[in-house]
Amino acid sequence: MARSLTKSASFLRPIGKGSDDLVAVKLHSNAVTLAEVRHKSNVINIDQLGSVGLPRRFDPQNLARQQDMIGEIIRTFRDQSGVTNRDAGIVLPGGIVSLRQLNLPYMTAAELAKEAEDITFWTEIEPDIGKLEDPQISYATLVSSENDDLTRVVVGFAERASMTQWSDLLLNAHLNPVFLELESVALANYLYASISPEERQQSQAIMHVSGDRIELIAFAAQRFHVLKLEISEFDQVLLSEIEDVSDTTGEFWDEVGGRIANTMKQAVMLLHEELSSSQFKIH
């Protein structure tokens, strides 16, 4: 990993790469989930430990104010579950870090690492990075081909202060932050490691619905795209509460499903065009 949030915490791991045994932490709007993750070869085994409710709603924008409360809950829950591992990773909500896939001229790993040390290298390629006051940048190389004169990277960037508070949360819970991982990358990593070698050669797409956003995550062995689906606030609220609805049949819900399906269809068509692929397996 090219950049670190702390000496031991990094984000944006390459697809298919995993860590050794660790505690995985995922914050939801009203709960926190812990699981033990064991990585062998190219298979990720997850032992579910469970979830515990939060006394008040989790707000990613005010994480610093909630660190003590969440840290204490994680410590108590971890001790009650008998977890002895102290290395940990936390899954960041979608939208915390901006992702871009960039095609660069061919460079060796050493050449790219040297160029990446200069912030202007990134701002000239991706102007949005230049809009940040103190950008935290990380990249993962997907393709490096001298014959094609191509180096394809996925770049993640965010304000450094907003990223540090996530590793601080793990430290507050008496855990050693091994990595911070984006939700979209975590989902792709898990699916990529779970499917057969034959399916890894095909384009895959994940429809991801979270509390405040819906996105289509499309990836293959050498590509990675995340496309936010633009739906109305009304439909977003309906989707966020659909689990509590006892009956989703009828004309009203058919119309909701039709609108969202049409948005998905347009997104898939756009990704087909961008990735030059005629088919995705959607999960």
C-alpha positions as semicolon CSV with decimal commas, in nm:
position;residue;x (nm);y (nm);z (nm)
1;M;0,000;0,000;0,000
2;A;0,141;0,332;-0,108
3;R;0,009;0,554;0,169
4;S;-0,069;0,505;0,535
5;L;-0,325;0,669;0,759
6;T;-0,107;0,570;1,052
7;K;0,204;0,350;1,056
8;S;-0,016;0,041;1,058
9;A;-0,344;0,153;0,903
10;S;-0,405;0,187;0,531
11;F;-0,708;0,197;0,305
12;L;-0,793;0,088;-0,047
13;R;-0,646;-0,261;-0,058
14;P;-0,609;-0,416;-0,405
15;I;-0,894;-0,648;-0,502
16;G;-0,832;-1,007;-0,399
17;K;-0,568;-0,920;-0,141
18;G;-0,648;-0,995;0,221
19;S;-0,504;-0,963;0,567
20;D;-0,427;-1,237;0,816
21;D;-0,649;-1,309;1,116
22;L;-0,813;-0,995;1,245
23;V;-1,126;-0,844;1,396
24;A;-1,350;-0,677;1,138
25;V;-1,566;-0,387;1,255
26;K;-1,868;-0,249;1,069
27;L;-2,075;0,042;1,196
28;H;-2,442;0,061;1,101
29;S;-2,686;0,343;1,166
30;N;-2,806;0,185;1,492
31;A;-2,559;-0,096;1,566
32;V;-2,202;-0,220;1,542
33;T;-2,103;-0,563;1,408
34;L;-1,783;-0,751;1,490
35;A;-1,655;-1,060;1,311
36;E;-1,335;-1,263;1,308
37;V;-1,177;-1,280;0,964
38;R;-0,929;-1,554;0,869
39;H;-0,751;-1,534;0,536
40;K;-0,598;-1,843;0,378
41;S;-0,464;-1,848;0,025
42;N;-0,731;-1,667;-0,177
43;V;-1,023;-1,760;0,050
44;I;-1,163;-1,535;0,322
45;N;-1,337;-1,713;0,611
46;I;-1,567;-1,505;0,827
47;D;-1,687;-1,619;1,169
48;Q;-1,981;-1,402;1,267
49;L;-1,959;-1,281;1,623
50;G;-2,276;-1,074;1,617
51;S;-2,407;-0,721;1,649
52;V;-2,496;-0,496;1,938
53;G;-2,726;-0,194;1,929
54;L;-2,603;0,161;1,980
55;P;-2,776;0,385;2,238
56;R;-2,818;0,654;1,976
57;R;-2,799;0,676;1,598
58;F;-2,451;0,663;1,446
59;D;-2,361;0,976;1,248
60;P;-2,048;0,935;1,028
61;Q;-2,018;1,313;1,003
62;N;-1,979;1,348;1,381
63;L;-1,770;1,042;1,451
64;A;-1,528;1,223;1,684
65;R;-1,811;1,306;1,925
66;Q;-1,919;0,941;1,938
67;Q;-1,577;0,774;1,963
68;D;-1,583;0,717;2,339
69;M;-1,933;0,568;2,330
70;I;-1,865;0,338;2,034
71;G;-1,518;0,244;2,159
72;E;-1,656;0,130;2,495
73;I;-1,929;-0,077;2,326
74;I;-1,673;-0,249;2,101
75;R;-1,442;-0,325;2,396
76;T;-1,724;-0,472;2,603
77;F;-1,867;-0,671;2,313
78;R;-1,524;-0,804;2,215
79;D;-1,446;-0,918;2,570
80;Q;-1,785;-1,085;2,609
81;S;-1,732;-1,270;2,280
82;G;-1,395;-1,401;2,393
83;V;-1,199;-1,240;2,109
84;T;-0,827;-1,227;2,180
85;N;-0,706;-1,086;1,849
86;R;-0,606;-0,720;1,866
87;D;-0,536;-0,653;1,498
88;A;-0,845;-0,496;1,347
89;G;-0,991;-0,340;1,037
90;I;-1,293;-0,116;1,003
91;V;-1,519;-0,083;0,701
92;L;-1,580;0,278;0,603
93;P;-1,926;0,383;0,478
94;G;-1,961;0,457;0,109
95;G;-1,900;0,820;0,023
96;I;-1,639;0,883;0,295
97;V;-1,358;0,849;0,038
98;S;-1,377;0,938;-0,331
99;L;-1,263;0,668;-0,574
100;R;-1,126;0,716;-0,923
101;Q;-0,987;0,467;-1,176
102;L;-0,707;0,632;-1,374
103;N;-0,517;0,514;-1,681
104;L;-0,156;0,635;-1,680
105;P;0,140;0,576;-1,914
106;Y;0,343;0,272;-1,818
107;M;0,559;0,320;-1,509
108;T;0,744;0,074;-1,292
109;A;0,627;0,038;-0,933
110;A;0,928;0,238;-0,817
111;E;0,865;0,517;-1,070
112;L;0,499;0,541;-0,974
113;A;0,580;0,543;-0,602
114;K;0,824;0,829;-0,656
115;E;0,577;1,032;-0,863
116;A;0,300;0,967;-0,612
117;E;0,496;1,145;-0,339
118;D;0,430;1,475;-0,519
119;I;0,073;1,599;-0,464
120;T;0,079;1,787;-0,796
121;F;0,117;1,454;-0,978
122;W;-0,232;1,361;-0,859
123;T;-0,394;1,705;-0,883
124;E;-0,293;1,739;-1,248
125;I;-0,459;1,405;-1,325
126;E;-0,760;1,441;-1,094
127;P;-0,853;1,807;-1,018
128;D;-1,093;1,706;-0,738
129;I;-0,793;1,610;-0,524
130;G;-0,671;1,968;-0,548
131;K;-0,995;2,089;-0,388
132;L;-0,900;1,926;-0,056
133;E;-0,705;2,125;0,205
134;D;-0,496;1,833;0,332
135;P;-0,561;1,531;0,110
136;Q;-0,494;1,174;0,219
137;I;-0,421;0,973;-0,096
138;S;-0,384;0,602;-0,150
139;Y;-0,362;0,403;-0,471
140;A;-0,364;0,042;-0,584
141;T;-0,221;-0,072;-0,918
142;L;-0,459;-0,291;-1,119
143;V;-0,263;-0,315;-1,445
144;S;0,102;-0,255;-1,527
145;S;0,181;-0,334;-1,892
146;E;0,487;-0,205;-2,072
147;N;0,365;-0,352;-2,403
148;D;0,038;-0,158;-2,379
149;D;0,207;0,149;-2,230
150;L;-0,051;0,133;-1,953
151;T;-0,056;0,161;-1,577
152;R;-0,411;0,146;-1,441
153;V;-0,463;0,250;-1,080
154;V;-0,753;0,300;-0,843
155;V;-0,702;0,612;-0,635
156;G;-0,882;0,691;-0,311
157;F;-0,865;1,038;-0,158
158;A;-1,017;1,225;0,135
159;E;-0,935;1,491;0,391
160;R;-0,666;1,353;0,620
161;A;-0,847;1,464;0,936
162;S;-1,165;1,281;0,838
163;M;-0,970;0,957;0,785
164;T;-0,760;0,972;1,103
165;Q;-1,068;0,964;1,326
166;W;-1,155;0,615;1,193
167;S;-0,821;0,467;1,298
168;D;-0,853;0,660;1,626
169;L;-1,186;0,483;1,685
170;L;-1,014;0,143;1,671
171;L;-0,738;0,264;1,902
172;N;-1,007;0,389;2,141
173;A;-1,148;0,034;2,140
174;H;-0,800;-0,099;2,236
175;L;-0,751;-0,250;1,890
176;N;-0,454;-0,218;1,656
177;P;-0,571;-0,063;1,326
178;V;-0,425;-0,283;1,053
179;F;-0,632;-0,128;0,776
180;L;-0,933;0,089;0,700
181;E;-1,129;-0,036;0,404
182;L;-1,393;0,127;0,188
183;E;-1,731;-0,043;0,194
184;S;-1,741;-0,087;-0,183
185;V;-1,389;-0,234;-0,193
186;A;-1,468;-0,461;0,102
187;L;-1,773;-0,601;-0,079
188;A;-1,577;-0,655;-0,399
189;N;-1,288;-0,815;-0,212
190;Y;-1,518;-1,058;-0,034
191;L;-1,709;-1,155;-0,347
192;Y;-1,392;-1,184;-0,555
193;A;-1,236;-1,417;-0,298
194;S;-1,555;-1,625;-0,272
195;I;-1,632;-1,697;-0,638
196;S;-1,472;-1,964;-0,854
197;P;-1,154;-1,893;-1,058
198;E;-1,361;-1,909;-1,378
199;E;-1,603;-1,642;-1,255
200;R;-1,314;-1,415;-1,157
201;Q;-1,239;-1,372;-1,525
202;Q;-1,587;-1,229;-1,583
203;S;-1,721;-0,884;-1,501
204;Q;-1,912;-0,875;-1,172
205;A;-2,149;-0,612;-1,038
206;I;-2,289;-0,561;-0,688
207;M;-2,603;-0,361;-0,616
208;H;-2,529;-0,202;-0,278
209;V;-2,803;-0,035;-0,075
210;S;-2,693;0,149;0,240
211;G;-2,854;0,403;0,467
212;D;-2,775;0,712;0,265
213;R;-2,679;0,593;-0,082
214;I;-2,728;0,328;-0,348
215;E;-2,439;0,232;-0,570
216;L;-2,341;-0,016;-0,836
217;I;-1,998;-0,170;-0,779
218;A;-1,857;-0,325;-1,096
219;F;-1,526;-0,502;-1,113
220;A;-1,314;-0,753;-1,299
221;A;-0,958;-0,872;-1,241
222;Q;-0,813;-0,550;-1,386
223;R;-1,093;-0,295;-1,343
224;F;-1,292;-0,139;-1,063
225;H;-1,577;0,111;-1,089
226;V;-1,823;0,250;-0,835
227;L;-2,124;0,435;-0,973
228;K;-2,370;0,608;-0,741
229;L;-2,730;0,555;-0,850
230;E;-2,930;0,876;-0,853
231;I;-3,279;0,812;-0,719
232;S;-3,527;1,049;-0,556
233;E;-3,512;1,120;-0,184
234;F;-3,862;0,972;-0,162
235;D;-3,748;0,637;-0,305
236;Q;-3,436;0,646;-0,090
237;V;-3,649;0,674;0,226
238;L;-3,874;0,391;0,107
239;L;-3,577;0,162;0,047
240;S;-3,423;0,243;0,385
241;E;-3,746;0,136;0,558
242;I;-3,851;-0,151;0,334
243;E;-3,734;-0,419;0,579
244;D;-4,003;-0,303;0,822
245;V;-4,279;-0,326;0,562
246;S;-4,485;-0,643;0,598
247;D;-4,629;-0,644;0,245
248;T;-4,450;-0,496;-0,057
249;T;-4,697;-0,621;-0,319
250;G;-4,934;-0,399;-0,510
251;E;-4,925;-0,116;-0,761
252;F;-4,743;0,131;-0,533
253;W;-4,441;-0,093;-0,468
254;D;-4,443;-0,211;-0,832
255;E;-4,396;0,152;-0,938
256;V;-4,112;0,199;-0,685
257;G;-3,942;-0,115;-0,810
258;G;-3,988;-0,005;-1,171
259;R;-3,824;0,333;-1,111
260;I;-3,525;0,181;-0,933
261;A;-3,492;-0,098;-1,191
262;N;-3,482;0,162;-1,468
263;T;-3,207;0,351;-1,284
264;M;-3,010;0,029;-1,246
265;K;-3,055;-0,053;-1,615
266;Q;-2,916;0,285;-1,718
267;A;-2,620;0,243;-1,481
268;V;-2,540;-0,103;-1,618
269;M;-2,558;0,028;-1,975
270;L;-2,315;0,306;-1,884
271;L;-2,075;0,060;-1,722
272;H;-2,098;-0,172;-2,022
273;E;-1,988;0,119;-2,237
274;E;-1,708;0,230;-2,004
275;L;-1,572;-0,120;-1,943
276;S;-1,630;-0,250;-2,296
277;S;-1,809;-0,549;-2,148
278;S;-2,142;-0,680;-2,265
279;Q;-2,243;-0,863;-1,949
280;F;-2,223;-0,839;-1,571
281;K;-2,317;-1,096;-1,314
282;I;-2,509;-0,887;-1,064
283;H;-2,516;-0,977;-0,693
